[in-house]
Tab-separated table of C-alpha atoms in Angstrom:
chain	number	residue	atom	x	y	z
A	2	UNK	CA	26.154	-5.867	-8.755
A	3	UNK	CA	27.905	-7.759	-5.936
A	4	UNK	CA	26.821	-5.665	-3.198
A	5	UNK	CA	23.142	-5.431	-4.523
A	6	UNK	CA	23.076	-9.285	-4.862
A	7	UNK	CA	24.558	-9.859	-0.893
A	8	UNK	CA	21.752	-7.375	0.328
A	9	UNK	CA	18.756	-8.254	-1.987
A	10	UNK	CA	17.311	-10.116	1.250
A	11	UNK	CA	17.925	-7.025	3.626
A	12	UNK	CA	16.652	-4.500	0.995
A	13	UNK	CA	13.365	-6.380	0.925
A	14	UNK	CA	13.343	-6.301	4.690
A	15	UNK	CA	13.632	-2.577	4.613
A	16	UNK	CA	10.974	-2.264	2.023
A	17	UNK	CA	8.671	-4.444	4.541
A	18	UNK	CA	9.298	-2.238	7.386
A	19	UNK	CA	8.427	0.718	5.451
A	20	UNK	CA	5.604	-0.669	3.798
A	21	UNK	CA	4.102	-1.861	7.412
A	22	UNK	CA	4.989	1.491	8.966
A	23	UNK	CA	3.315	3.458	5.851
A	24	UNK	CA	0.259	1.151	6.002
A	25	UNK	CA	-0.435	1.581	9.571
A	26	UNK	CA	-0.064	5.208	9.443
A	27	UNK	CA	-2.306	5.576	6.432
A	28	UNK	CA	-5.093	3.375	8.025
A	29	UNK	CA	-4.699	5.323	11.385
A	30	UNK	CA	-4.921	8.772	9.282
A	31	UNK	CA	-7.645	7.781	7.255
A	32	UNK	CA	-10.103	6.420	9.877
A	33	UNK	CA	-9.034	9.589	11.989
A	34	UNK	CA	-9.986	11.706	8.958
A	35	UNK	CA	-13.114	9.677	8.590
A	36	UNK	CA	-14.178	10.044	12.291
A	37	UNK	CA	-13.408	13.757	12.531
A	38	UNK	CA	-15.394	14.249	9.035
A	39	UNK	CA	-18.162	12.254	10.280
A	40	UNK	CA	-18.699	13.659	13.880
A	41	UNK	CA	-18.125	17.132	12.327
A	42	UNK	CA	-20.408	16.840	9.572
A	43	UNK	CA	-23.163	15.292	12.390
A	44	UNK	CA	-23.010	18.209	14.423
A	45	UNK	CA	-23.108	20.549	11.761
A	46	UNK	CA	-26.077	18.991	10.424
A	47	UNK	CA	-27.854	18.633	13.754
A	48	UNK	CA	-27.098	22.283	14.338
A	49	UNK	CA	-28.850	23.248	11.177
A	50	UNK	CA	-32.084	21.030	12.110
A	51	UNK	CA	-32.286	22.763	15.327
A	52	UNK	CA	-32.274	26.129	13.723
A	53	UNK	CA	-34.721	24.920	11.278
A	54	UNK	CA	-37.029	23.609	14.267
A	55	UNK	CA	-36.698	27.333	15.773
A	56	UNK	CA	-37.837	28.494	12.407
A	57	UNK	CA	-40.907	26.219	12.244
A	58	UNK	CA	-41.773	27.164	16.102
A	59	UNK	CA	-41.669	30.810	14.894
A	60	UNK	CA	-43.600	30.302	11.806
A	61	UNK	CA	-46.428	28.688	14.063
A	62	UNK	CA	-46.405	31.561	16.465
A	63	UNK	CA	-46.181	34.639	13.910
A	64	UNK	CA	-46.912	33.279	10.452
A	65	UNK	CA	-44.772	34.060	7.396
A	66	UNK	CA	-42.129	36.807	8.135
A	67	UNK	CA	-42.518	37.955	4.700
A	68	UNK	CA	-46.150	38.568	4.882
A	69	UNK	CA	-45.507	40.703	8.251
A	70	UNK	CA	-43.146	42.899	6.261
A	71	UNK	CA	-45.488	43.428	3.244
A	72	UNK	CA	-48.088	44.479	5.633
A	73	UNK	CA	-46.328	47.453	6.685
A	74	UNK	CA	-45.526	49.548	3.428
A	75	UNK	CA	-42.512	51.541	3.119
A	76	UNK	CA	-42.587	55.340	1.499
A	77	UNK	CA	-40.693	55.777	-1.633
A	78	UNK	CA	-39.655	59.352	-2.726
A	79	UNK	CA	-42.637	60.832	-4.666
A	80	UNK	CA	-45.513	58.641	-3.037
A	81	UNK	CA	-46.834	61.631	-1.204
A	82	UNK	CA	-47.484	61.722	2.669
A	83	UNK	CA	-47.630	58.359	4.579
A	84	UNK	CA	-50.964	57.277	5.584
A	85	UNK	CA	-51.762	57.323	9.268
A	86	UNK	CA	-53.993	53.972	9.188
A	87	UNK	CA	-51.826	51.113	9.511
A	88	UNK	CA	-49.482	53.142	11.835
A	89	UNK	CA	-50.011	52.456	15.641
A	90	UNK	CA	-50.217	55.298	18.093
A	91	UNK	CA	-47.182	54.658	19.729
A	92	UNK	CA	-45.165	54.777	16.321
A	93	UNK	CA	-46.801	58.270	16.018
A	94	UNK	CA	-45.581	59.441	19.457
A	95	UNK	CA	-42.185	57.943	18.615
A	96	UNK	CA	-41.968	59.897	15.433
A	97	UNK	CA	-43.176	63.177	16.784
A	98	UNK	CA	-40.542	62.821	19.418
A	99	UNK	CA	-37.889	62.141	16.959
A	100	UNK	CA	-38.958	64.973	14.968
A	101	UNK	CA	-38.884	67.444	18.297
A	102	UNK	CA	-35.342	65.935	18.960
A	103	UNK	CA	-34.092	66.879	15.576
A	104	UNK	CA	-35.241	70.243	16.037
A	105	UNK	CA	-33.504	70.825	19.207
A	106	UNK	CA	-29.898	72.267	19.416
A	107	UNK	CA	-27.192	70.079	19.836
A	108	UNK	CA	-25.372	70.385	23.527
A	109	UNK	CA	-22.242	72.207	23.684
A	110	UNK	CA	-18.989	70.626	24.833
A	111	UNK	CA	-19.581	72.522	28.196
A	112	UNK	CA	-23.027	70.971	28.458
A	113	UNK	CA	-21.594	67.202	28.494
A	114	UNK	CA	-22.496	65.375	31.440
A	115	UNK	CA	-19.799	64.938	34.268
A	116	UNK	CA	-18.017	61.838	34.819
A	117	UNK	CA	-20.124	61.493	38.253
A	118	UNK	CA	-23.284	61.496	35.847
A	119	UNK	CA	-22.043	58.784	33.942
A	120	UNK	CA	-24.114	55.357	34.426
A	121	UNK	CA	-22.934	52.992	36.895
A	122	UNK	CA	-21.642	49.503	36.406
A	123	UNK	CA	-24.778	48.132	37.324
A	124	UNK	CA	-26.720	50.150	34.630
A	125	UNK	CA	-24.422	48.333	31.739
A	126	UNK	CA	-26.188	45.315	29.816
A	127	UNK	CA	-25.064	42.215	31.402
A	128	UNK	CA	-23.220	39.275	29.251
A	129	UNK	CA	-26.513	37.233	29.513
A	130	UNK	CA	-28.169	40.082	27.315
A	131	UNK	CA	-25.402	39.298	24.482
A	132	UNK	CA	-26.380	36.715	22.111
A	133	UNK	CA	-24.902	33.328	22.148
A	134	UNK	CA	-23.210	31.626	19.015
A	135	UNK	CA	-26.235	29.639	18.111
A	136	UNK	CA	-28.443	32.568	18.280
A	137	UNK	CA	-25.973	34.805	16.121
A	138	UNK	CA	-25.847	32.077	13.540
A	139	UNK	CA	-29.411	31.811	13.607
A	140	UNK	CA	-29.752	35.607	13.019
A	141	UNK	CA	-27.056	35.533	10.167
A	142	UNK	CA	-28.686	32.331	8.263
A	143	UNK	CA	-30.628	32.440	5.319
A	144	UNK	CA	-34.213	30.695	5.470
A	145	UNK	CA	-36.552	30.246	2.847
A	146	UNK	CA	-39.708	28.451	3.127
A	147	UNK	CA	-43.081	27.565	0.958
A	148	UNK	CA	-46.369	26.888	2.745
A	149	UNK	CA	-48.752	24.400	0.902
A	150	UNK	CA	-52.540	23.785	1.477
A	151	UNK	CA	-54.128	20.485	1.917
A	152	UNK	CA	-54.366	20.189	-1.872
A	153	UNK	CA	-50.787	20.806	-2.536
A	154	UNK	CA	-51.059	24.208	-3.761
A	155	UNK	CA	-48.339	26.929	-2.455
A	156	UNK	CA	-50.216	29.598	-0.085
A	157	UNK	CA	-47.173	31.765	0.747
A	158	UNK	CA	-43.488	31.837	-0.075
A	159	UNK	CA	-40.676	33.426	2.462
A	160	UNK	CA	-37.547	34.429	0.312
A	161	UNK	CA	-35.735	35.712	3.336
A	162	UNK	CA	-33.921	38.652	3.989
A	163	UNK	CA	-31.284	38.086	1.162
A	164	UNK	CA	-32.815	36.557	-1.648
A	165	UNK	CA	-30.025	34.594	-3.398
A	166	UNK	CA	-32.271	32.417	-5.388
A	167	UNK	CA	-35.305	32.957	-7.547
A	168	UNK	CA	-38.788	32.390	-6.547
A	169	UNK	CA	-38.864	29.604	-9.302
A	170	UNK	CA	-35.947	27.979	-7.671
A	171	UNK	CA	-37.313	27.991	-4.264
A	172	UNK	CA	-40.714	26.621	-5.489
A	173	UNK	CA	-39.397	23.913	-7.886
A	174	UNK	CA	-37.136	22.935	-4.945
A	175	UNK	CA	-39.832	22.786	-2.393
A	176	UNK	CA	-42.045	20.940	-4.745
A	177	UNK	CA	-39.462	18.379	-5.051
A	178	UNK	CA	-38.808	17.866	-1.610
A	179	UNK	CA	-42.496	17.685	-0.829
A	180	UNK	CA	-43.079	14.927	-3.474
A	181	UNK	CA	-40.144	13.113	-2.322
A	182	UNK	CA	-41.752	12.870	0.987
A	183	UNK	CA	-38.714	12.721	3.332
A	184	UNK	CA	-39.101	15.014	6.426
A	185	UNK	CA	-35.613	16.180	6.785
A	186	UNK	CA	-32.252	16.156	5.072
A	187	UNK	CA	-30.102	17.835	2.493
A	188	UNK	CA	-30.621	19.127	-1.131
A	189	UNK	CA	-27.944	20.642	-2.844
A	190	UNK	CA	-26.750	23.760	-0.959
A	191	UNK	CA	-30.100	23.657	1.222
A	192	UNK	CA	-30.749	21.666	4.631
A	193	UNK	CA	-34.498	21.310	4.926
A	194	UNK	CA	-37.276	19.909	6.812
A	195	UNK	CA	-41.105	19.516	6.402
A	196	UNK	CA	-43.468	20.318	8.907
A	197	UNK	CA	-47.234	18.939	8.522
A	198	UNK	CA	-49.874	20.976	10.296
A	199	UNK	CA	-53.696	20.708	10.208
A	200	UNK	CA	-54.102	23.452	7.763
A	201	UNK	CA	-50.742	23.491	5.836
A	202	UNK	CA	-47.837	21.828	5.032
A	203	UNK	CA	-44.550	24.132	5.553
A	204	UNK	CA	-41.381	23.274	3.595
A	205	UNK	CA	-38.440	25.306	5.041
A	206	UNK	CA	-34.903	25.421	3.415
A	207	UNK	CA	-31.790	26.654	5.040
A	208	UNK	CA	-28.908	27.810	2.936
A	209	UNK	CA	-25.702	26.032	4.064
A	210	UNK	CA	-23.388	27.186	1.499
A	211	UNK	CA	-20.956	29.027	3.526
A	212	UNK	CA	-20.732	26.366	6.166
A	213	UNK	CA	-20.319	23.781	3.526
A	214	UNK	CA	-17.241	25.749	1.896
A	215	UNK	CA	-15.747	26.587	5.108
A	216	UNK	CA	-16.024	22.570	6.007
A	217	UNK	CA	-14.891	21.614	2.291
A	218	UNK	CA	-11.774	23.871	2.712
A	219	UNK	CA	-10.904	22.731	6.248
A	220	UNK	CA	-11.339	18.952	4.801
A	221	UNK	CA	-8.880	20.184	1.755
A	222	UNK	CA	-6.277	21.356	4.111
A	223	UNK	CA	-6.326	18.304	6.287
A	224	UNK	CA	-5.682	16.206	3.198
A	225	UNK	CA	-2.871	18.579	2.120
A	226	UNK	CA	-1.288	18.297	5.330
A	227	UNK	CA	-1.800	14.410	5.258
A	228	UNK	CA	-0.083	14.258	1.898
A	229	UNK	CA	2.843	16.278	3.604
A	230	UNK	CA	3.002	14.170	6.729
A	231	UNK	CA	2.968	10.986	4.573
A	232	UNK	CA	6.036	12.249	2.675
A	233	UNK	CA	7.665	13.111	5.941
A	234	UNK	CA	6.814	9.740	7.681
A	235	UNK	CA	8.039	7.945	4.371
A	236	UNK	CA	11.711	9.489	4.521
A	237	UNK	CA	11.799	8.799	8.579
A	238	UNK	CA	10.411	4.934	7.819
A	239	UNK	CA	13.208	4.611	5.477
A	240	UNK	CA	15.603	6.012	8.369
A	241	UNK	CA	14.285	3.891	10.779
A	242	UNK	CA	14.254	0.605	8.408
A	243	UNK	CA	17.953	1.234	7.754
A	244	UNK	CA	18.589	1.820	11.176
A	245	UNK	CA	16.751	-1.549	12.251
A	246	UNK	CA	18.458	-3.529	9.563
A	247	UNK	CA	22.057	-2.316	10.126
A	248	UNK	CA	22.859	-4.517	12.887
A	249	UNK	CA	21.434	-7.625	11.149
A	250	UNK	CA	23.479	-6.622	7.960
A	251	UNK	CA	26.770	-6.378	10.076
A	252	UNK	CA	25.746	-9.730	11.774
A	253	UNK	CA	25.421	-11.456	8.229
A	254	UNK	CA	28.805	-9.943	6.829
A	255	UNK	CA	30.753	-11.122	9.777
A	256	UNK	CA	28.839	-14.770	9.496
A	257	UNK	CA	29.752	-14.859	5.832
A	258	UNK	CA	33.347	-13.741	6.548
A	259	UNK	CA	33.694	-16.168	9.204
A	260	UNK	CA	32.692	-18.972	6.984
A	261	UNK	CA	35.185	-17.661	4.268
A	262	UNK	CA	37.854	-17.670	6.621
A	263	UNK	CA	37.296	-20.834	8.524
A	264	UNK	CA	36.806	-22.706	5.212
A	265	UNK	CA	40.245	-21.403	4.320
A	266	UNK	CA	41.916	-22.424	7.357
A	267	UNK	CA	40.363	-25.705	7.527
A	268	UNK	CA	41.467	-26.587	3.963
A	269	UNK	CA	44.907	-27.209	4.902
A	270	UNK	CA	44.617	-29.377	7.856
A	271	UNK	CA	42.077	-31.711	5.921
A	272	UNK	CA	44.482	-31.926	3.133
A	273	UNK	CA	47.021	-33.070	5.592
A	274	UNK	CA	44.912	-35.414	7.427
A	275	UNK	CA	43.913	-37.124	4.051
A	276	UNK	CA	47.480	-37.095	2.925
A	277	UNK	CA	48.941	-38.875	6.116
A	278	UNK	CA	45.847	-41.456	6.062
A	279	UNK	CA	46.936	-42.116	2.652
A	280	UNK	CA	50.480	-42.600	3.724
A	281	UNK	CA	49.668	-44.628	6.595
A	282	UNK	CA	47.595	-46.931	4.691
A	283	UNK	CA	50.562	-47.682	2.677
A	284	UNK	CA	52.645	-48.660	5.586
A	285	UNK	CA	50.260	-50.678	7.861
A	286	UNK	CA	47.596	-51.959	5.287
A	287	UNK	CA	43.852	-51.946	5.545
A	288	UNK	CA	42.218	-51.081	8.795
A	289	UNK	CA	38.596	-49.974	9.726
A	290	UNK	CA	40.106	-47.158	11.881
A	291	UNK	CA	42.047	-45.900	9.021
A	292	UNK	CA	39.134	-46.208	6.617
A	293	UNK	CA	37.009	-44.347	9.176
A	294	UNK	CA	39.878	-41.771	8.968
A	295	UNK	CA	39.662	-41.349	5.381
A	296	UNK	CA	35.915	-41.254	5.201
A	297	UNK	CA	35.219	-38.501	7.630
A	298	UNK	CA	38.435	-36.385	5.854
A	299	UNK	CA	36.820	-36.867	2.461
A	300	UNK	CA	33.149	-35.673	3.979
A	301	UNK	CA	35.082	-32.830	5.737
A	302	UNK	CA	36.859	-32.007	2.631
A	303	UNK	CA	33.514	-31.782	0.454
A	304	UNK	CA	32.009	-29.557	3.179
A	305	UNK	CA	34.987	-27.225	3.172
A	306	UNK	CA	34.863	-27.202	-0.687
A	307	UNK	CA	31.415	-26.286	-0.773
A	308	UNK	CA	31.701	-23.531	1.823
A	309	UNK	CA	34.344	-21.873	-0.291
A	310	UNK	CA	32.543	-22.149	-3.359
A	311	UNK	CA	29.459	-20.534	-1.367
A	312	UNK	CA	31.791	-17.758	-0.065
A	313	UNK	CA	33.001	-17.145	-3.703
A	314	UNK	CA	29.766	-16.995	-5.362
A	315	UNK	CA	28.547	-14.550	-2.686
A	316	UNK	CA	31.695	-12.386	-2.632
A	317	UNK	CA	32.861	-12.312	-6.223
A	318	UNK	CA	31.870	-11.007	-9.583
A	319	UNK	CA	32.472	-13.611	-12.199
A	320	UNK	CA	33.863	-12.760	-15.590
A	321	UNK	CA	31.263	-12.901	-18.308
A	322	UNK	CA	31.489	-13.690	-21.556
A	323	UNK	CA	28.835	-14.812	-24.476
A	324	UNK	CA	28.352	-18.352	-24.423
A	325	UNK	CA	26.570	-21.211	-26.114
A	326	UNK	CA	24.492	-22.262	-23.553
A	327	UNK	CA	23.116	-25.443	-25.258
A	328	UNK	CA	26.480	-27.117	-25.518
A	329	UNK	CA	27.238	-26.194	-21.965
A	330	UNK	CA	24.274	-27.909	-20.710
A	331	UNK	CA	25.079	-30.908	-22.797
A	332	UNK	CA	28.374	-31.106	-21.376
A	333	UNK	CA	27.188	-30.682	-17.635
A	334	UNK	CA	24.657	-33.465	-18.333
A	335	UNK	CA	27.125	-36.001	-19.754
A	336	UNK	CA	29.193	-36.652	-16.619
A	337	UNK	CA	25.859	-38.096	-15.112
A	338	UNK	CA	25.333	-40.817	-17.327
A	339	UNK	CA	27.020	-43.356	-15.240
A	340	UNK	CA	25.103	-42.148	-12.028
A	341	UNK	CA	21.810	-42.362	-13.772
A	342	UNK	CA	22.954	-45.930	-15.359
A	343	UNK	CA	23.827	-47.399	-11.749
A	344	UNK	CA	20.470	-45.696	-10.287
A	345	UNK	CA	18.360	-47.045	-13.242
A	346	UNK	CA	17.000	-43.920	-14.479
A	347	UNK	CA	16.542	-42.530	-17.784
A	348	UNK	CA	17.714	-39.210	-18.949
A	349	UNK	CA	15.341	-37.666	-21.211
A	350	UNK	CA	16.264	-34.068	-22.971
A	351	UNK	CA	15.523	-31.468	-25.204
A	352	UNK	CA	18.241	-29.017	-26.041
A	353	UNK	CA	17.769	-26.405	-28.429
A	354	UNK	CA	21.289	-25.262	-30.553
A	355	UNK	CA	22.472	-21.955	-30.588
A	356	UNK	CA	21.042	-20.669	-27.398
A	357	UNK	CA	23.163	-17.751	-26.404
A	358	UNK	CA	23.689	-16.389	-22.710
A	359	UNK	CA	26.007	-13.891	-21.367
A	360	UNK	CA	27.775	-15.523	-18.416
A	361	UNK	CA	30.708	-17.252	-16.754
A	362	UNK	CA	31.098	-20.766	-18.167
A	363	UNK	CA	32.631	-22.263	-14.986
A	364	UNK	CA	29.653	-21.203	-12.926
A	365	UNK	CA	26.984	-22.102	-15.305
A	366	UNK	CA	28.549	-25.624	-15.374
A	367	UNK	CA	28.424	-25.915	-11.812
A	368	UNK	CA	24.754	-24.828	-11.742
A	369	UNK	CA	24.089	-27.796	-14.242
A	370	UNK	CA	25.738	-30.288	-12.126
A	371	UNK	CA	24.114	-28.977	-8.799
A	372	UNK	CA	20.805	-29.420	-10.320
A	373	UNK	CA	21.243	-32.622	-12.009
A	374	UNK	CA	22.990	-34.058	-8.586
A	375	UNK	CA	19.861	-32.688	-6.718
A	376	UNK	CA	17.614	-34.449	-9.273
A	377	UNK	CA	19.220	-37.761	-9.140
A	378	UNK	CA	19.743	-37.699	-5.380
A	379	UNK	CA	16.198	-37.155	-4.416
A	380	UNK	CA	14.341	-38.821	-7.135
A	381	UNK	CA	11.460	-40.941	-5.657
A	382	UNK	CA	9.528	-44.059	-7.263
A	383	UNK	CA	9.741	-44.534	-11.058
A	384	UNK	CA	10.270	-42.151	-13.817
A	385	UNK	CA	12.905	-40.229	-15.855
A	386	UNK	CA	15.322	-37.039	-15.181
A	387	UNK	CA	13.831	-34.510	-17.775
A	388	UNK	CA	15.971	-31.914	-19.137
A	389	UNK	CA	14.661	-28.888	-21.228
A	390	UNK	CA	16.473	-25.988	-22.687
A	391	UNK	CA	14.588	-23.609	-24.827
A	392	UNK	CA	14.434	-20.060	-25.855
A	393	UNK	CA	11.696	-17.833	-25.501
A	394	UNK	CA	10.984	-14.006	-26.745
A	395	UNK	CA	13.219	-12.518	-24.104
A	396	UNK	CA	14.343	-15.410	-21.941
A	397	UNK	CA	16.365	-18.615	-22.116
A	398	UNK	CA	14.581	-21.207	-19.692
A	399	UNK	CA	16.337	-24.474	-18.447
A	400	UNK	CA	13.929	-26.979	-16.294
A	401	UNK	CA	15.435	-30.066	-14.999
A	402	UNK	CA	12.732	-32.109	-13.226
A	403	UNK	CA	12.745	-35.418	-11.274
A	404	UNK	CA	9.815	-37.751	-10.021
A	405	UNK	CA	8.968	-36.831	-6.337
A	406	UNK	CA	7.543	-34.014	-4.352
A	407	UNK	CA	8.466	-31.055	-2.084
A	408	UNK	CA	6.061	-29.755	0.694
A	409	UNK	CA	5.073	-26.293	0.091
A	410	UNK	CA	6.387	-25.206	3.367
A	411	UNK	CA	9.606	-26.652	2.418
A	412	UNK	CA	10.032	-24.878	-1.131
A	413	UNK	CA	10.080	-21.508	0.272
A	414	UNK	CA	13.113	-22.392	2.373
A	415	UNK	CA	14.613	-24.958	-0.075
A	416	UNK	CA	17.449	-22.304	-1.152
A	417	UNK	CA	18.510	-21.083	2.161
A	418	UNK	CA	21.804	-22.380	3.577
A	419	UNK	CA	22.006	-25.410	5.182
A	420	UNK	CA	18.331	-26.479	4.559
A	421	UNK	CA	17.544	-30.320	4.089
A	422	UNK	CA	13.950	-31.524	3.834
A	423	UNK	CA	14.827	-34.666	5.652
A	424	UNK	CA	17.215	-33.273	8.750
A	425	UNK	CA	17.714	-37.134	9.815
A	426	UNK	CA	19.341	-37.969	6.494
A	427	UNK	CA	22.954	-36.985	7.431
A	428	UNK	CA	24.570	-39.503	5.492
A	429	UNK	CA	23.721	-38.491	1.949
A	430	UNK	CA	26.804	-36.293	1.194
A	431	UNK	CA	24.763	-33.215	0.879
A	432	UNK	CA	25.019	-30.421	3.413
A	433	UNK	CA	22.244	-28.153	2.140
A	434	UNK	CA	24.532	-25.655	0.327
A	435	UNK	CA	24.004	-26.815	-3.245
A	436	UNK	CA	20.942	-25.034	-4.078
A	437	UNK	CA	22.139	-21.818	-2.160
A	438	UNK	CA	25.061	-21.917	-4.335
A	439	UNK	CA	22.907	-22.650	-7.599
A	440	UNK	CA	20.741	-19.384	-6.498
A	441	UNK	CA	23.767	-17.301	-5.949
A	442	UNK	CA	25.115	-18.517	-9.635
A	443	UNK	CA	21.580	-17.518	-11.056
A	444	UNK	CA	21.130	-14.240	-9.242
A	445	UNK	CA	24.758	-13.180	-10.516
A	446	UNK	CA	23.614	-13.881	-14.099
A	447	UNK	CA	20.645	-11.698	-13.639
A	448	UNK	CA	18.258	-14.453	-13.475
A	449	UNK	CA	15.842	-16.360	-11.423
A	450	UNK	CA	15.499	-19.852	-10.398
A	451	UNK	CA	12.099	-21.520	-8.912
A	452	UNK	CA	10.865	-24.751	-7.881
A	453	UNK	CA	7.285	-26.133	-8.411
A	454	UNK	CA	5.646	-29.503	-8.093
A	455	UNK	CA	3.119	-30.825	-10.541
A	456	UNK	CA	1.898	-34.154	-11.519
A	457	UNK	CA	4.166	-36.182	-9.292
A	458	UNK	CA	7.334	-34.296	-10.335
A	459	UNK	CA	9.800	-31.629	-8.712
A	460	UNK	CA	10.463	-29.003	-11.390
A	461	UNK	CA	13.413	-26.805	-11.130
A	462	UNK	CA	13.124	-23.704	-13.618
A	463	UNK	CA	15.761	-21.425	-14.440
A	464	UNK	CA	15.528	-18.014	-16.257
A	465	UNK	CA	18.031	-16.274	-18.180
A	466	UNK	CA	17.951	-12.987	-20.203
A	467	UNK	CA	18.503	-13.826	-23.844
A	468	UNK	CA	22.047	-12.821	-25.092
A	469	UNK	CA	22.875	-11.619	-28.203
A	470	UNK	CA	20.580	-12.929	-31.242
A	471	UNK	CA	22.228	-15.458	-33.015
A	472	UNK	CA	21.610	-15.505	-36.911
A	473	UNK	CA	21.801	-19.418	-37.285
A	474	UNK	CA	18.782	-21.286	-37.474
A	475	UNK	CA	17.804	-22.968	-33.903
A	476	UNK	CA	16.130	-26.520	-34.133
A	477	UNK	CA	14.630	-28.336	-31.371
A	478	UNK	CA	15.925	-31.874	-30.805
A	479	UNK	CA	13.692	-34.716	-30.033
A	480	UNK	CA	15.897	-37.789	-28.850
A	481	UNK	CA	15.068	-41.501	-27.897
A	482	UNK	CA	15.825	-42.335	-24.447
A	483	UNK	CA	17.605	-45.254	-23.156
A	484	UNK	CA	18.447	-46.538	-19.386
A	485	UNK	CA	21.509	-45.079	-18.294
A	486	UNK	CA	22.577	-43.898	-21.985
A	487	UNK	CA	21.727	-40.083	-22.811
A	488	UNK	CA	20.012	-39.006	-26.042
A	489	UNK	CA	22.222	-37.474	-28.359
A	490	UNK	CA	21.083	-34.369	-30.310
A	491	UNK	CA	20.293	-34.699	-34.053
A	492	UNK	CA	22.148	-32.214	-36.300
A	493	UNK	CA	20.592	-31.706	-39.565
């Protein structure tokens, strides 16, 4: 508990470092992945459109490929002899040559050509004759097309070499795209383009399923790799944050140790100075020089005591017990009656009875004293000091407010050590440690303290988790306020 309380600020710093590193990496990773996806998709889409353009050009020159294949009937078993009309002279010669070749005897092993008879290197096909990647991909792609006349009626349909879709699917898809009126784009697994000629309108579809699946698989593996990288980076960021914060933790530990040791070392000489000043005053009488020594030694003693208290609240775990917090708050308010009376302030408070908390009575009393002293010392203008203690569903809430205002920039630093909103005022007897001590006390009791400003008042709110439920009835006390005289709770 104590170590967690001391290192809470450094833990927040470590979490912030990890958050910054992870956020920067995630943003960079998402942007990179998005750019890769966008550029790859754009290139793939452009390649598909280029192949569609090639198909359209071939269609303009040679017509529907399926119609050319249908114009050349293929013999099936039992259909009789193949008719000669429809077969060219060259094809007949080629068939006769094949038939004569089949009748020749195969050459013996001895009749194979010698090594000298093999073709030379220049007779082999050149690399330019080998189809490139785009040409090979074009040959392996599946194209479908539907030609429409000027009235929108289908003239012909090309179902491609491997018809993975029915004619009805191709016709319905082409009709939808033609009605949509966009010249190119994607539809499902198809990449399409529409070519309008004088006598017909051609809708060409290209099946992009294989490329899309490959692209999706690549993207999925990139995401999986990104998740693994995020996990590894998170562990590395944690180690990096600990390495960065470690010197600061060591410096803070040494600073706290120095404050504690220096306070202990200063306590004895300050006590000796005060004692000697008192004895000297009895012998030589009153003197302004002696009064200055007494005043400064008193200030030094107060500062040393606050430093010791600060070191104790930061380094020690208090002994806890079940307490009646309402009685404790009332006991902490009563000593300020005379101070409020001299300052012309009113003390108004509502304190519930039987409000139980689990804590240390000495530290909680000191907490109330710090907040009351702060409220009386920094009150501005007219108004009373309001003290409220109530029990909510899961929390015990203590609020102490005074007339005044704290700038928003100072509220974030008001619980820091040695912080004073007005650094020019050094004669108030406050050294900027009281609220730091109060925060340490609240943190040690698993609570939270905050400051707000509303309606011309500064409000300090302390929240503690409720202690064990007490069966006795709780009543809220409303008391009449008087100048300098606190209101007494009414017990029914």
